[in-house]
Amino acid sequence: CDIEDETAKSYLEVLGEKSDRLKILITDLVEASKAATGNVEVNLVKISLREILTQLVGEFSDAFAKDNLDVILSVPDSDITVSADNKLLYRVLENLAVNIEKYSMQGTRVYISAESDGTKGIIIFKNISKDPLNITPDELAERFVRGDSARTTEGNGLGLALVKRVIDIMQGEIGVESAVGVGTTFTVRIRRTENGLEEAR
């Protein structure tokens, strides 16, 4: 039946939002469990970093604009292609973009770029965090806890954990760099290892 009561409507809206978050959490838990046990099917194909990053920026353009984030996408004129699982790699990039959306200082720039050192394809995400990162980069990379120790903002904390596990499965590597204090520069680099995300020419 139609519900006209405004208080009831607001409760239903909250219930809907919490249900959506719970669905995401359950999905992430299942994927994290599969990743932890290595029970993930990997289908390596040739992927254009220009195409996948352009698609990502387009998908998140409204969300970034909502927080007044100016996204600077930088890819070389000569495209870089890597051998990776398209679905898994895009999930990694989505998780990084969601973290940027949630934790960036409003009105700042976000840098997303692709580069190559000749044998490796590298994707770099850089943003300015709105809150201090109260842990070291090593702790963030290894434990993948949330930067705000009080956990006062939304999120389930599984995003970065999934990122690391999925990259490990594809035999890539991920690193985190940051500085202490508000306005932290947070950089994530993804590259292939000896037998991993090898650049395909």
Short mmCIF file of N, CA, C and O in Angstrom, two decimals, residues 21-130:
data_model
loop_
_atom_site.label_atom_id
_atom_site.label_comp_id
_atom_site.label_asym_id
_atom_site.label_seq_id
_atom_site.Cartn_x
_atom_site.Cartn_y
_atom_site.Cartn_z
N ARG A 21 23.86 -1.72 1.50
CA ARG A 21 25.21 -1.86 2.05
C ARG A 21 25.46 -3.28 2.51
O ARG A 21 26.56 -3.83 2.35
N LEU A 22 24.44 -3.90 3.10
CA LEU A 22 24.58 -5.28 3.56
C LEU A 22 24.80 -6.23 2.39
O LEU A 22 25.61 -7.15 2.46
N LYS A 23 24.09 -5.99 1.29
CA LYS A 23 24.25 -6.81 0.09
C LYS A 23 25.68 -6.71 -0.42
O LYS A 23 26.30 -7.72 -0.79
N ILE A 24 26.21 -5.48 -0.45
CA ILE A 24 27.60 -5.28 -0.91
C ILE A 24 28.57 -5.97 0.03
O ILE A 24 29.54 -6.60 -0.39
N LEU A 25 28.32 -5.85 1.35
CA LEU A 25 29.20 -6.47 2.33
C LEU A 25 29.23 -7.98 2.17
O LEU A 25 30.29 -8.60 2.19
N ILE A 26 28.05 -8.59 1.98
CA ILE A 26 27.98 -10.04 1.80
C ILE A 26 28.73 -10.46 0.54
O ILE A 26 29.48 -11.44 0.54
N THR A 27 28.53 -9.71 -0.54
CA THR A 27 29.22 -10.02 -1.80
C THR A 27 30.74 -9.93 -1.61
O THR A 27 31.49 -10.80 -2.06
N ASP A 28 31.19 -8.86 -0.92
CA ASP A 28 32.62 -8.69 -0.68
C ASP A 28 33.18 -9.79 0.21
O ASP A 28 34.31 -10.25 0.03
N LEU A 29 32.40 -10.20 1.21
CA LEU A 29 32.85 -11.29 2.08
C LEU A 29 33.04 -12.58 1.30
O LEU A 29 34.02 -13.30 1.49
N VAL A 30 32.10 -12.88 0.42
CA VAL A 30 32.20 -14.09 -0.40
C VAL A 30 33.42 -14.00 -1.31
O VAL A 30 34.20 -14.95 -1.43
N GLU A 31 33.60 -12.85 -1.95
CA GLU A 31 34.74 -12.69 -2.86
C GLU A 31 36.05 -12.73 -2.10
O GLU A 31 37.04 -13.28 -2.58
N ALA A 32 36.06 -12.12 -0.91
CA ALA A 32 37.29 -12.14 -0.10
C ALA A 32 37.63 -13.56 0.31
O ALA A 32 38.81 -13.96 0.31
N SER A 33 36.62 -14.34 0.65
CA SER A 33 36.84 -15.74 1.02
C SER A 33 37.40 -16.53 -0.15
O SER A 33 38.34 -17.31 0.00
N LYS A 34 36.82 -16.33 -1.34
CA LYS A 34 37.32 -17.01 -2.53
C LYS A 34 38.75 -16.60 -2.84
O LYS A 34 39.60 -17.44 -3.17
N ALA A 35 39.02 -15.30 -2.71
CA ALA A 35 40.36 -14.81 -3.01
C ALA A 35 41.38 -15.35 -2.02
O ALA A 35 42.51 -15.71 -2.39
N ALA A 36 40.98 -15.43 -0.74
CA ALA A 36 41.90 -15.91 0.30
C ALA A 36 42.28 -17.37 0.07
O ALA A 36 43.40 -17.78 0.39
N THR A 37 41.37 -18.15 -0.48
CA THR A 37 41.63 -19.57 -0.71
C THR A 37 42.15 -19.85 -2.12
O THR A 37 42.44 -20.99 -2.46
N GLY A 38 42.23 -18.78 -2.93
CA GLY A 38 42.70 -18.96 -4.30
C GLY A 38 41.65 -19.55 -5.21
O GLY A 38 41.95 -19.98 -6.33
N ASN A 39 40.40 -19.61 -4.74
CA ASN A 39 39.31 -20.22 -5.51
C ASN A 39 38.67 -19.19 -6.44
O ASN A 39 37.46 -18.95 -6.39
N VAL A 40 39.48 -18.58 -7.27
CA VAL A 40 39.01 -17.56 -8.20
C VAL A 40 39.51 -17.90 -9.60
O VAL A 40 40.70 -18.13 -9.79
N GLU A 41 38.59 -17.94 -10.54
CA GLU A 41 38.97 -18.24 -11.92
C GLU A 41 39.56 -17.01 -12.57
O GLU A 41 38.97 -15.93 -12.53
N VAL A 42 40.74 -17.14 -13.14
CA VAL A 42 41.43 -16.02 -13.77
C VAL A 42 41.52 -16.26 -15.27
O VAL A 42 42.05 -17.29 -15.72
N ASN A 43 40.99 -15.32 -16.04
CA ASN A 43 41.01 -15.42 -17.50
C ASN A 43 41.84 -14.27 -18.05
O ASN A 43 41.36 -13.14 -18.19
N LEU A 44 43.10 -14.52 -18.34
CA LEU A 44 44.00 -13.47 -18.81
C LEU A 44 43.74 -13.12 -20.27
O LEU A 44 43.71 -14.00 -21.13
N VAL A 45 43.53 -11.84 -20.52
CA VAL A 45 43.33 -11.34 -21.88
C VAL A 45 44.14 -10.06 -22.04
O VAL A 45 44.65 -9.49 -21.08
N LYS A 46 44.23 -9.58 -23.26
CA LYS A 46 44.94 -8.34 -23.55
C LYS A 46 44.02 -7.16 -23.25
O LYS A 46 42.93 -7.05 -23.82
N ILE A 47 44.45 -6.27 -22.36
CA ILE A 47 43.61 -5.16 -21.92
C ILE A 47 44.30 -3.82 -22.19
O ILE A 47 45.48 -3.66 -21.88
N SER A 48 43.55 -2.89 -22.75
CA SER A 48 44.05 -1.54 -22.98
C SER A 48 43.85 -0.71 -21.72
O SER A 48 42.72 -0.54 -21.25
N LEU A 49 44.93 -0.19 -21.17
CA LEU A 49 44.80 0.64 -19.97
C LEU A 49 44.08 1.95 -20.29
O LEU A 49 43.35 2.48 -19.45
N ARG A 50 44.24 2.45 -21.50
CA ARG A 50 43.53 3.67 -21.90
C ARG A 50 42.01 3.44 -21.85
O ARG A 50 41.27 4.24 -21.29
N GLU A 51 41.56 2.32 -22.42
CA GLU A 51 40.13 2.04 -22.47
C GLU A 51 39.55 1.79 -21.09
O GLU A 51 38.49 2.30 -20.74
N ILE A 52 40.23 0.99 -20.28
CA ILE A 52 39.66 0.62 -18.99
C ILE A 52 39.64 1.81 -18.03
O ILE A 52 38.70 1.97 -17.24
N LEU A 53 40.64 2.69 -18.11
CA LEU A 53 40.66 3.86 -17.23
C LEU A 53 39.65 4.91 -17.70
O LEU A 53 39.02 5.58 -16.88
N THR A 54 39.51 5.06 -19.01
CA THR A 54 38.51 5.99 -19.54
C THR A 54 37.10 5.55 -19.13
O THR A 54 36.26 6.36 -18.75
N GLN A 55 36.85 4.24 -19.21
CA GLN A 55 35.56 3.70 -18.79
C GLN A 55 35.32 3.96 -17.31
O GLN A 55 34.23 4.35 -16.89
N LEU A 56 36.35 3.76 -16.50
CA LEU A 56 36.23 3.97 -15.06
C LEU A 56 35.90 5.42 -14.73
O LEU A 56 34.99 5.70 -13.94
N VAL A 57 36.64 6.35 -15.32
CA VAL A 57 36.41 7.77 -15.05
C VAL A 57 35.02 8.18 -15.49
O VAL A 57 34.34 8.95 -14.80
N GLY A 58 34.55 7.64 -16.61
CA GLY A 58 33.20 7.94 -17.07
C GLY A 58 32.14 7.43 -16.11
O GLY A 58 31.16 8.12 -15.82
N GLU A 59 32.36 6.23 -15.58
CA GLU A 59 31.40 5.63 -14.66
C GLU A 59 31.30 6.42 -13.35
O GLU A 59 30.22 6.54 -12.77
N PHE A 60 32.42 6.97 -12.89
CA PHE A 60 32.44 7.66 -11.61
C PHE A 60 32.37 9.18 -11.74
O PHE A 60 32.51 9.89 -10.75
N SER A 61 32.14 9.69 -12.95
CA SER A 61 32.17 11.14 -13.16
C SER A 61 31.14 11.87 -12.31
O SER A 61 31.43 12.92 -11.71
N ASP A 62 29.92 11.34 -12.22
CA ASP A 62 28.87 11.99 -11.43
C ASP A 62 29.21 11.98 -9.94
O ASP A 62 29.01 12.98 -9.23
N ALA A 63 29.72 10.84 -9.46
CA ALA A 63 30.07 10.73 -8.05
C ALA A 63 31.20 11.68 -7.69
O ALA A 63 31.18 12.33 -6.64
N PHE A 64 32.21 11.77 -8.56
CA PHE A 64 33.32 12.68 -8.31
C PHE A 64 32.85 14.14 -8.35
O PHE A 64 33.25 14.96 -7.53
N ALA A 65 31.98 14.45 -9.32
CA ALA A 65 31.49 15.82 -9.47
C ALA A 65 30.67 16.23 -8.24
O ALA A 65 30.69 17.39 -7.82
N LYS A 66 29.96 15.28 -7.66
CA LYS A 66 29.13 15.56 -6.49
C LYS A 66 29.98 16.09 -5.33
O LYS A 66 29.54 16.96 -4.56
N ASP A 67 31.18 15.60 -5.20
CA ASP A 67 32.09 16.05 -4.14
C ASP A 67 33.09 17.09 -4.65
O ASP A 67 34.09 17.37 -3.99
N ASN A 68 32.79 17.65 -5.83
CA ASN A 68 33.63 18.70 -6.40
C ASN A 68 35.09 18.24 -6.56
O ASN A 68 36.03 18.98 -6.26
N LEU A 69 35.25 17.01 -7.02
CA LEU A 69 36.58 16.47 -7.26
C LEU A 69 36.92 16.61 -8.75
O LEU A 69 36.15 16.19 -9.61
N ASP A 70 38.05 17.21 -9.02
CA ASP A 70 38.50 17.43 -10.39
C ASP A 70 39.42 16.28 -10.79
O ASP A 70 40.53 16.15 -10.27
N VAL A 71 38.94 15.41 -11.68
CA VAL A 71 39.70 14.21 -12.06
C VAL A 71 40.59 14.52 -13.25
O VAL A 71 40.13 14.98 -14.30
N ILE A 72 41.87 14.25 -13.08
CA ILE A 72 42.85 14.43 -14.16
C ILE A 72 43.29 13.05 -14.63
O ILE A 72 44.00 12.33 -13.92
N LEU A 73 42.84 12.66 -15.83
CA LEU A 73 43.21 11.38 -16.41
C LEU A 73 44.39 11.57 -17.35
O LEU A 73 44.34 12.40 -18.27
N SER A 74 45.43 10.81 -17.13
CA SER A 74 46.64 10.95 -17.94
C SER A 74 47.07 9.58 -18.44
O SER A 74 47.42 8.69 -17.66
N VAL A 75 47.02 9.41 -19.77
CA VAL A 75 47.50 8.18 -20.40
C VAL A 75 48.40 8.57 -21.57
O VAL A 75 48.16 9.58 -22.23
N PRO A 76 49.44 7.81 -21.84
CA PRO A 76 50.36 8.16 -22.94
C PRO A 76 49.69 8.04 -24.30
O PRO A 76 48.69 7.34 -24.46
N ASP A 77 50.25 8.74 -25.28
CA ASP A 77 49.72 8.69 -26.64
C ASP A 77 49.75 7.27 -27.20
O ASP A 77 48.81 6.82 -27.86
N SER A 78 50.84 6.58 -26.93
CA SER A 78 50.94 5.18 -27.35
C SER A 78 50.33 4.32 -26.25
O SER A 78 50.82 4.30 -25.13
N ASP A 79 49.24 3.64 -26.57
CA ASP A 79 48.49 2.91 -25.55
C ASP A 79 49.34 1.82 -24.91
O ASP A 79 50.24 1.25 -25.54
N ILE A 80 49.03 1.54 -23.66
CA ILE A 80 49.69 0.47 -22.92
C ILE A 80 48.70 -0.66 -22.74
O ILE A 80 47.57 -0.44 -22.30
N THR A 81 49.09 -1.85 -23.10
CA THR A 81 48.22 -3.01 -22.91
C THR A 81 48.88 -3.99 -21.96
O THR A 81 50.11 -4.13 -21.95
N VAL A 82 48.08 -4.64 -21.14
CA VAL A 82 48.60 -5.61 -20.19
C VAL A 82 47.81 -6.90 -20.30
O VAL A 82 46.70 -6.92 -20.84
N SER A 83 48.37 -7.96 -19.80
CA SER A 83 47.70 -9.25 -19.75
C SER A 83 47.11 -9.41 -18.36
O SER A 83 47.84 -9.53 -17.38
N ALA A 84 45.77 -9.39 -18.26
CA ALA A 84 45.10 -9.48 -16.96
C ALA A 84 43.68 -9.97 -17.16
O ALA A 84 43.19 -10.04 -18.28
N ASP A 85 43.03 -10.31 -16.07
CA ASP A 85 41.63 -10.68 -16.11
C ASP A 85 40.81 -9.39 -16.11
O ASP A 85 40.88 -8.61 -15.16
N ASN A 86 40.03 -9.16 -17.16
CA ASN A 86 39.32 -7.89 -17.32
C ASN A 86 38.36 -7.62 -16.16
O ASN A 86 38.32 -6.52 -15.60
N LYS A 87 37.58 -8.63 -15.78
CA LYS A 87 36.60 -8.47 -14.71
C LYS A 87 37.28 -8.19 -13.38
O LYS A 87 36.88 -7.28 -12.63
N LEU A 88 38.33 -8.95 -13.06
CA LEU A 88 39.01 -8.77 -11.79
C LEU A 88 39.74 -7.43 -11.73
O LEU A 88 39.71 -6.74 -10.70
N LEU A 89 40.41 -7.06 -12.83
CA LEU A 89 41.12 -5.80 -12.83
C LEU A 89 40.16 -4.62 -12.69
O LEU A 89 40.44 -3.66 -11.95
N TYR A 90 39.01 -4.70 -13.37
CA TYR A 90 38.06 -3.60 -13.26
C TYR A 90 37.48 -3.52 -11.84
O TYR A 90 37.23 -2.43 -11.34
N ARG A 91 37.30 -4.68 -11.20
CA ARG A 91 36.83 -4.66 -9.81
C ARG A 91 37.84 -3.97 -8.91
O ARG A 91 37.49 -3.23 -8.00
N VAL A 92 39.10 -4.23 -9.15
CA VAL A 92 40.17 -3.56 -8.40
C VAL A 92 40.07 -2.04 -8.57
O VAL A 92 40.10 -1.27 -7.60
N LEU A 93 39.96 -1.61 -9.82
CA LEU A 93 39.90 -0.17 -10.11
C LEU A 93 38.65 0.46 -9.50
O LEU A 93 38.69 1.59 -9.00
N GLU A 94 37.52 -0.26 -9.54
CA GLU A 94 36.29 0.25 -8.93
C GLU A 94 36.48 0.46 -7.43
O GLU A 94 36.05 1.49 -6.87
N ASN A 95 37.11 -0.48 -6.76
CA ASN A 95 37.32 -0.35 -5.33
C ASN A 95 38.21 0.85 -5.00
O ASN A 95 37.97 1.57 -4.02
N LEU A 96 39.23 1.06 -5.81
CA LEU A 96 40.10 2.21 -5.59
C LEU A 96 39.34 3.51 -5.82
O LEU A 96 39.51 4.49 -5.07
N ALA A 97 38.51 3.53 -6.86
CA ALA A 97 37.72 4.73 -7.16
C ALA A 97 36.71 5.02 -6.05
O ALA A 97 36.49 6.18 -5.68
N VAL A 98 36.09 3.97 -5.50
CA VAL A 98 35.15 4.15 -4.40
C VAL A 98 35.85 4.74 -3.19
O VAL A 98 35.33 5.63 -2.51
N ASN A 99 37.06 4.27 -2.89
CA ASN A 99 37.81 4.82 -1.77
C ASN A 99 38.15 6.29 -1.99
O ASN A 99 38.08 7.10 -1.07
N ILE A 100 38.51 6.63 -3.22
CA ILE A 100 38.79 8.02 -3.55
C ILE A 100 37.55 8.88 -3.35
O ILE A 100 37.60 9.97 -2.77
N GLU A 101 36.42 8.37 -3.83
CA GLU A 101 35.16 9.10 -3.70
C GLU A 101 34.81 9.34 -2.23
O GLU A 101 34.39 10.44 -1.84
N LYS A 102 35.00 8.34 -1.39
CA LYS A 102 34.61 8.44 0.01
C LYS A 102 35.55 9.32 0.84
O LYS A 102 35.11 10.05 1.73
N TYR A 103 36.85 9.24 0.57
CA TYR A 103 37.81 9.78 1.52
C TYR A 103 38.59 10.99 1.01
O TYR A 103 39.45 11.50 1.73
N SER A 104 38.30 11.46 -0.20
CA SER A 104 39.04 12.62 -0.71
C SER A 104 38.51 13.92 -0.10
O SER A 104 37.32 14.06 0.19
N MET A 105 39.42 14.87 0.07
CA MET A 105 39.03 16.20 0.50
C MET A 105 38.27 16.88 -0.64
O MET A 105 38.72 16.90 -1.78
N GLN A 106 37.10 17.41 -0.34
CA GLN A 106 36.28 18.04 -1.37
C GLN A 106 37.01 19.23 -1.98
O GLN A 106 37.74 19.95 -1.31
N GLY A 107 36.79 19.40 -3.29
CA GLY A 107 37.39 20.54 -3.98
C GLY A 107 38.85 20.34 -4.36
O GLY A 107 39.53 21.29 -4.72
N THR A 108 39.35 19.10 -4.29
CA THR A 108 40.73 18.82 -4.65
C THR A 108 40.79 18.04 -5.96
O THR A 108 39.77 17.64 -6.51
N ARG A 109 41.99 17.82 -6.42
CA ARG A 109 42.19 17.06 -7.66
C ARG A 109 42.48 15.60 -7.38
O ARG A 109 43.12 15.27 -6.38
N VAL A 110 42.02 14.76 -8.28
CA VAL A 110 42.31 13.33 -8.25
C VAL A 110 43.07 12.99 -9.52
O VAL A 110 42.65 13.36 -10.62
N TYR A 111 44.19 12.33 -9.37
CA TYR A 111 45.01 11.98 -10.52
C TYR A 111 44.95 10.47 -10.77
O TYR A 111 45.23 9.68 -9.88
N ILE A 112 44.58 10.11 -11.98
CA ILE A 112 44.55 8.72 -12.40
C ILE A 112 45.38 8.61 -13.67
O ILE A 112 45.12 9.32 -14.65
N SER A 113 46.37 7.76 -13.65
CA SER A 113 47.27 7.71 -14.80
C SER A 113 47.75 6.30 -15.09
O SER A 113 47.67 5.40 -14.26
N ALA A 114 48.25 6.13 -16.31
CA ALA A 114 48.85 4.87 -16.73
C ALA A 114 50.21 5.19 -17.34
O ALA A 114 50.38 6.19 -18.04
N GLU A 115 51.16 4.36 -17.04
CA GLU A 115 52.49 4.54 -17.62
C GLU A 115 53.17 3.19 -17.75
O GLU A 115 52.66 2.17 -17.27
N SER A 116 54.30 3.18 -18.41
CA SER A 116 55.05 1.95 -18.60
C SER A 116 56.52 2.23 -18.42
O SER A 116 57.02 3.30 -18.80
N ASP A 117 57.22 1.28 -17.82
CA ASP A 117 58.68 1.43 -17.70
C ASP A 117 59.40 0.59 -18.75
O ASP A 117 60.59 0.35 -18.66
N GLY A 118 58.62 0.17 -19.76
CA GLY A 118 59.20 -0.63 -20.84
C GLY A 118 58.79 -2.08 -20.78
O GLY A 118 58.56 -2.72 -21.80
N THR A 119 58.72 -2.61 -19.58
CA THR A 119 58.32 -4.01 -19.42
C THR A 119 57.11 -4.16 -18.50
O THR A 119 56.57 -5.26 -18.39
N LYS A 120 56.70 -3.08 -17.87
CA LYS A 120 55.60 -3.17 -16.91
C LYS A 120 54.55 -2.09 -17.18
O LYS A 120 54.88 -0.96 -17.51
N GLY A 121 53.29 -2.48 -17.06
CA GLY A 121 52.21 -1.51 -17.11
C GLY A 121 51.89 -1.07 -15.69
O GLY A 121 51.74 -1.90 -14.80
N ILE A 122 51.78 0.22 -15.46
CA ILE A 122 51.58 0.76 -14.11
C ILE A 122 50.36 1.67 -14.11
O ILE A 122 50.23 2.54 -14.96
N ILE A 123 49.46 1.45 -13.15
CA ILE A 123 48.30 2.31 -12.95
C ILE A 123 48.49 3.04 -11.63
O ILE A 123 48.78 2.41 -10.61
N ILE A 124 48.31 4.35 -11.64
CA ILE A 124 48.54 5.15 -10.43
C ILE A 124 47.29 5.95 -10.10
O ILE A 124 46.71 6.63 -10.95
N PHE A 125 46.85 5.85 -8.86
CA PHE A 125 45.76 6.65 -8.31
C PHE A 125 46.34 7.55 -7.23
O PHE A 125 47.03 7.07 -6.34
N LYS A 126 46.04 8.83 -7.31
CA LYS A 126 46.55 9.74 -6.30
C LYS A 126 45.45 10.73 -5.91
O LYS A 126 44.80 11.31 -6.78
N ASN A 127 45.24 10.89 -4.61
CA ASN A 127 44.24 11.84 -4.14
C ASN A 127 44.68 12.45 -2.82
O ASN A 127 45.64 11.99 -2.21
N ILE A 128 43.98 13.49 -2.41
CA ILE A 128 44.26 14.14 -1.12
C ILE A 128 43.15 13.74 -0.15
O ILE A 128 41.97 14.01 -0.38
N SER A 129 43.51 13.07 0.93
CA SER A 129 42.50 12.58 1.87
C SER A 129 41.97 13.72 2.74
O SER A 129 42.68 14.66 3.06
N LYS A 130 40.70 13.60 3.11
CA LYS A 130 40.07 14.64 3.94
C LYS A 130 40.41 14.49 5.41
O LYS A 130 40.29 15.44 6.18
#
